Amino acid sequence: MSGTTEAASAERPRWWRLLRLLLVMVAAALTVASPWWGPKALSTLAFFHVRRVVFEGMRYTPRAEAIALLKVDTLQSVWQEMAPLAARLEAHPLVAAVQVERQLPGTILVQVTEREPVALVRRADGRLDPVDGNGYRLPIDPARVPMDVPLSASADSALLQLLDGLRTAEPALYARVERADRVKDKGAPDEFRLKLGPVTVRTTPEVTVSRFKDILPVEADLARNRLRVVELDLRFRNQVIARQP
């Protein structure tokens, strides 16, 4: 049988063999190039027009403002380039990063990482400005959007970075902070004072999250011994000094 097949193949004219080779090469080229021509061809089909835009991770950014920045409508295709959409939305002052994906046949999924407020800083006129860990003032109205963040007298960068570190690494500890300030007493070096309920924590501006956590075992020990404390002092190296009322 194989001999018969080989003989039939050998009897075919040379032009036939060249045509078959050409067809194979064209098919291979189309397969390799499909990431370029495929989306362009599919984008012309009404079946792939945008029907929905779904946002994830958006708490503070108004949806209407996000839609306006994306500039997407139902006449566009989900096969359009996603990078320009992400770039447009990243221009919003509340947005830190964006990832845009298509979900066939007609949905665009937008995953948003927002700038998180870590404190409310009081202005000279008495109003409160939400700020993130870099001191960036966020266009959020605290009267309309509830935020459980501490108060601060100023947007001190080192203090805000400490608060942001606590927020991400020790959220339970951060949630206890009611107020955080940088204080300079006459004749004394600067220090941070953070009010955690009835307890004030005093520390230096060089404090790290790891160092700040040193108060936890001290608080646990004091609680076991039923001792009430009003101040925990971290200003001295490798020590936590507890002061009672």
GROMACS .gro file of C-alpha atoms in nm:
model
  245
    1MET     CA    1   0.000   0.000   0.000
    2SER     CA    2   0.275   0.248   0.092
    3GLY     CA    3   0.450   0.169  -0.235
    4THR     CA    4   0.132   0.259  -0.426
    5THR     CA    5   0.103   0.591  -0.239
    6GLU     CA    6   0.467   0.682  -0.308
    7ALA     CA    7   0.420   0.598  -0.675
    8ALA     CA    8   0.106   0.815  -0.700
    9SER     CA    9   0.287   1.102  -0.531
   10ALA     CA   10   0.578   1.069  -0.770
   11GLU     CA   11   0.340   1.074  -1.071
   12ARG     CA   12   0.189   1.412  -0.969
   13PRO     CA   13   0.317   1.704  -1.179
   14ARG     CA   14   0.582   1.934  -1.043
   15TRP     CA   15   0.347   2.237  -1.045
   16TRP     CA   16   0.113   2.050  -0.810
   17ARG     CA   17   0.388   1.988  -0.559
   18LEU     CA   18   0.495   2.354  -0.576
   19LEU     CA   19   0.136   2.471  -0.526
   20ARG     CA   20   0.092   2.248  -0.224
   21LEU     CA   21   0.418   2.380  -0.073
   22LEU     CA   22   0.304   2.738  -0.134
   23LEU     CA   23  -0.030   2.672   0.036
   24VAL     CA   24   0.146   2.525   0.339
   25MET     CA   25   0.373   2.830   0.362
   26VAL     CA   26   0.079   3.070   0.338
   27ALA     CA   27  -0.111   2.884   0.611
   28ALA     CA   28   0.194   2.893   0.835
   29ALA     CA   29   0.238   3.267   0.776
   30LEU     CA   30  -0.128   3.338   0.856
   31THR     CA   31  -0.101   3.136   1.178
   32VAL     CA   32   0.208   3.325   1.292
   33ALA     CA   33   0.055   3.662   1.204
   34SER     CA   34  -0.286   3.591   1.364
   35PRO     CA   35  -0.218   3.806   1.677
   36TRP     CA   36  -0.205   4.106   1.439
   37TRP     CA   37  -0.476   4.037   1.184
   38GLY     CA   38  -0.710   3.837   1.413
   39PRO     CA   39  -0.822   4.117   1.648
   40LYS     CA   40  -0.847   4.363   1.360
   41ALA     CA   41  -1.077   4.131   1.171
   42LEU     CA   42  -1.288   4.046   1.478
   43SER     CA   43  -1.323   4.412   1.576
   44THR     CA   44  -1.543   4.470   1.271
   45LEU     CA   45  -1.809   4.231   1.404
   46ALA     CA   46  -2.104   4.379   1.597
   47PHE     CA   47  -2.099   4.067   1.819
   48PHE     CA   48  -1.783   4.203   1.988
   49HIS     CA   49  -1.907   4.557   2.050
   50VAL     CA   50  -1.873   4.681   2.410
   51ARG     CA   51  -2.188   4.609   2.611
   52ARG     CA   52  -2.058   4.646   2.966
   53VAL     CA   53  -1.771   4.810   3.154
   54VAL     CA   54  -1.706   4.647   3.492
   55PHE     CA   55  -1.490   4.820   3.756
   56GLU     CA   56  -1.314   4.641   4.040
   57GLY     CA   57  -1.130   4.801   4.333
   58MET     CA   58  -1.295   5.140   4.294
   59ARG     CA   59  -1.424   5.290   4.619
   60TYR     CA   60  -1.346   5.659   4.601
   61THR     CA   61  -1.326   5.727   4.227
   62PRO     CA   62  -1.669   5.828   4.089
   63ARG     CA   63  -1.782   5.582   3.822
   64ALA     CA   64  -1.908   5.862   3.597
   65GLU     CA   65  -1.563   6.024   3.598
   66ALA     CA   66  -1.394   5.691   3.522
   67ILE     CA   67  -1.629   5.623   3.229
   68ALA     CA   68  -1.567   5.972   3.091
   69LEU     CA   69  -1.190   5.919   3.101
   70LEU     CA   70  -1.208   5.576   2.935
   71LYS     CA   71  -1.406   5.720   2.640
   72VAL     CA   72  -1.564   5.383   2.562
   73ASP     CA   73  -1.906   5.347   2.398
   74THR     CA   74  -2.118   5.070   2.248
   75LEU     CA   75  -1.993   5.141   1.896
   76GLN     CA   76  -1.641   5.033   1.994
   77SER     CA   77  -1.507   4.680   2.001
   78VAL     CA   78  -1.361   4.486   2.292
   79TRP     CA   79  -1.076   4.402   2.053
   80GLN     CA   80  -0.943   4.758   2.067
   81GLU     CA   81  -0.606   4.822   2.234
   82MET     CA   82  -0.638   4.809   2.614
   83ALA     CA   83  -0.323   5.008   2.703
   84PRO     CA   84  -0.464   5.348   2.595
   85LEU     CA   85  -0.772   5.292   2.810
   86ALA     CA   86  -0.555   5.222   3.116
   87ALA     CA   87  -0.338   5.527   3.046
   88ARG     CA   88  -0.640   5.757   3.025
   89LEU     CA   89  -0.786   5.635   3.354
   90GLU     CA   90  -0.449   5.659   3.532
   91ALA     CA   91  -0.472   6.036   3.476
   92HIS     CA   92  -0.739   6.053   3.747
   93PRO     CA   93  -0.596   6.194   4.073
   94LEU     CA   94  -0.744   5.910   4.280
   95VAL     CA   95  -0.603   5.632   4.061
   96ALA     CA   96  -0.260   5.482   4.123
   97ALA     CA   97  -0.264   5.195   3.870
   98VAL     CA   98  -0.502   5.035   3.620
   99GLN     CA   99  -0.523   4.699   3.446
  100VAL     CA  100  -0.776   4.657   3.165
  101GLU     CA  101  -0.884   4.320   3.022
  102ARG     CA  102  -1.143   4.208   2.770
  103GLN     CA  103  -1.402   3.945   2.859
  104LEU     CA  104  -1.564   3.806   2.549
  105PRO     CA  105  -1.795   3.870   2.387
  106GLY     CA  106  -1.871   4.226   2.505
  107THR     CA  107  -1.731   4.317   2.847
  108ILE     CA  108  -1.431   4.531   2.945
  109LEU     CA  109  -1.300   4.459   3.296
  110VAL     CA  110  -1.115   4.749   3.462
  111GLN     CA  111  -0.915   4.665   3.776
  112VAL     CA  112  -0.825   4.982   3.964
  113THR     CA  113  -0.571   5.039   4.240
  114GLU     CA  114  -0.664   5.362   4.415
  115ARG     CA  115  -0.458   5.604   4.620
  116GLU     CA  116  -0.561   5.522   4.976
  117PRO     CA  117  -0.612   5.797   5.233
  118VAL     CA  118  -0.406   5.739   5.548
  119ALA     CA  119  -0.491   6.059   5.741
  120LEU     CA  120  -0.709   6.367   5.746
  121VAL     CA  121  -0.500   6.683   5.758
  122ARG     CA  122  -0.659   7.002   5.887
  123ARG     CA  123  -0.632   7.313   5.669
  124ALA     CA  124  -0.589   7.665   5.797
  125ASP     CA  125  -0.959   7.727   5.731
  126GLY     CA  126  -1.053   7.426   5.942
  127ARG     CA  127  -1.150   7.193   5.660
  128LEU     CA  128  -1.005   6.843   5.641
  129ASP     CA  129  -0.806   6.707   5.347
  130PRO     CA  130  -0.757   6.332   5.299
  131VAL     CA  131  -0.393   6.254   5.212
  132ASP     CA  132  -0.215   5.936   5.106
  133GLY     CA  133   0.115   5.797   5.231
  134ASN     CA  134   0.312   6.034   5.007
  135GLY     CA  135   0.132   6.344   5.132
  136TYR     CA  136  -0.071   6.367   4.811
  137ARG     CA  137  -0.400   6.548   4.880
  138LEU     CA  138  -0.690   6.340   4.752
  139PRO     CA  139  -1.005   6.496   4.606
  140ILE     CA  140  -1.242   6.314   4.842
  141ASP     CA  141  -1.507   6.494   5.045
  142PRO     CA  142  -1.495   6.346   5.398
  143ALA     CA  143  -1.845   6.477   5.460
  144ARG     CA  144  -1.979   6.252   5.182
  145VAL     CA  145  -1.742   5.956   5.193
  146PRO     CA  146  -1.684   5.812   5.542
  147MET     CA  147  -1.318   5.736   5.616
  148ASP     CA  148  -1.185   5.570   5.930
  149VAL     CA  149  -0.844   5.737   5.926
  150PRO     CA  150  -0.658   5.937   6.194
  151LEU     CA  151  -0.640   6.315   6.218
  152SER     CA  152  -0.311   6.499   6.177
  153ALA     CA  153  -0.208   6.862   6.211
  154SER     CA  154   0.017   6.855   5.902
  155ALA     CA  155   0.106   6.643   5.599
  156ASP     CA  156   0.443   6.536   5.739
  157SER     CA  157   0.592   6.289   5.491
  158ALA     CA  158   0.773   6.069   5.744
  159LEU     CA  159   0.466   6.047   5.966
  160LEU     CA  160   0.237   5.965   5.674
  161GLN     CA  161   0.474   5.691   5.555
  162LEU     CA  162   0.463   5.538   5.903
  163LEU     CA  163   0.083   5.544   5.896
  164ASP     CA  164   0.079   5.393   5.548
  165GLY     CA  165   0.317   5.119   5.660
  166LEU     CA  166   0.092   5.039   5.956
  167ARG     CA  167  -0.213   5.039   5.729
  168THR     CA  168  -0.066   4.778   5.496
  169ALA     CA  169   0.139   4.566   5.740
  170GLU     CA  170  -0.055   4.601   6.066
  171PRO     CA  171  -0.412   4.707   5.982
  172ALA     CA  172  -0.545   4.621   6.329
  173LEU     CA  173  -0.286   4.846   6.491
  174TYR     CA  174  -0.345   5.122   6.237
  175ALA     CA  175  -0.719   5.108   6.305
  176ARG     CA  176  -0.651   5.207   6.667
  177VAL     CA  177  -0.473   5.531   6.571
  178GLU     CA  178  -0.705   5.826   6.631
  179ARG     CA  179  -0.455   6.105   6.589
  180ALA     CA  180  -0.094   6.136   6.472
  181ASP     CA  181   0.122   6.447   6.493
  182ARG     CA  182   0.479   6.563   6.469
  183VAL     CA  183   0.556   6.762   6.782
  184LYS     CA  184   0.848   6.987   6.871
  185ASP     CA  185   0.866   7.103   7.229
  186LYS     CA  186   1.087   7.398   7.316
  187GLY     CA  187   1.446   7.279   7.361
  188ALA     CA  188   1.361   6.920   7.267
  189PRO     CA  189   1.404   6.726   6.940
  190ASP     CA  190   1.109   6.648   6.716
  191GLU     CA  191   0.898   6.346   6.802
  192PHE     CA  192   0.589   6.166   6.680
  193ARG     CA  193   0.289   6.133   6.909
  194LEU     CA  194   0.020   5.889   6.811
  195LYS     CA  195  -0.297   5.858   7.013
  196LEU     CA  196  -0.427   5.501   7.032
  197GLY     CA  197  -0.747   5.537   7.232
  198PRO     CA  198  -0.649   5.625   7.590
  199VAL     CA  199  -0.279   5.558   7.523
  200THR     CA  200  -0.032   5.801   7.366
  201VAL     CA  201   0.270   5.653   7.189
  202ARG     CA  202   0.578   5.877   7.171
  203THR     CA  203   0.858   5.797   6.929
  204THR     CA  204   1.123   5.952   6.706
  205PRO     CA  205   1.066   6.044   6.338
  206GLU     CA  206   1.303   5.758   6.244
  207VAL     CA  207   1.064   5.495   6.378
  208THR     CA  208   0.986   5.193   6.158
  209VAL     CA  209   0.674   4.978   6.155
  210SER     CA  210   0.873   4.696   6.310
  211ARG     CA  211   0.987   4.922   6.595
  212PHE     CA  212   0.636   5.058   6.646
  213LYS     CA  213   0.507   4.702   6.689
  214ASP     CA  214   0.723   4.669   7.000
  215ILE     CA  215   0.434   4.818   7.195
  216LEU     CA  216   0.220   4.508   7.138
  217PRO     CA  217   0.396   4.262   7.375
  218VAL     CA  218   0.427   4.540   7.634
  219GLU     CA  219   0.053   4.610   7.613
  220ALA     CA  220  -0.019   4.238   7.644
  221ASP     CA  221   0.200   4.210   7.954
  222LEU     CA  222   0.038   4.514   8.114
  223ALA     CA  223  -0.308   4.373   8.044
  224ARG     CA  224  -0.217   4.039   8.205
  225ASN     CA  225  -0.109   4.228   8.516
  226ARG     CA  226  -0.418   4.450   8.502
  227LEU     CA  227  -0.209   4.764   8.487
  228ARG     CA  228  -0.346   5.075   8.319
  229VAL     CA  229  -0.107   5.285   8.114
  230VAL     CA  230  -0.148   5.628   7.955
  231GLU     CA  231   0.179   5.654   7.763
  232LEU     CA  232   0.422   5.423   7.585
  233ASP     CA  233   0.758   5.577   7.501
  234LEU     CA  234   0.969   5.437   7.213
  235ARG     CA  235   1.221   5.718   7.196
  236PHE     CA  236   1.492   5.518   7.370
  237ARG     CA  237   1.676   5.245   7.183
  238ASN     CA  238   1.550   4.889   7.241
  239GLN     CA  239   1.319   5.006   7.518
  240VAL     CA  240   0.949   5.064   7.566
  241ILE     CA  241   0.881   5.277   7.871
  242ALA     CA  242   0.528   5.255   8.007
  243ARG     CA  243   0.392   5.540   8.214
  244GLN     CA  244   0.093   5.495   8.439
  245PRO     CA  245  -0.152   5.770   8.535
   0.00000   0.00000   0.00000
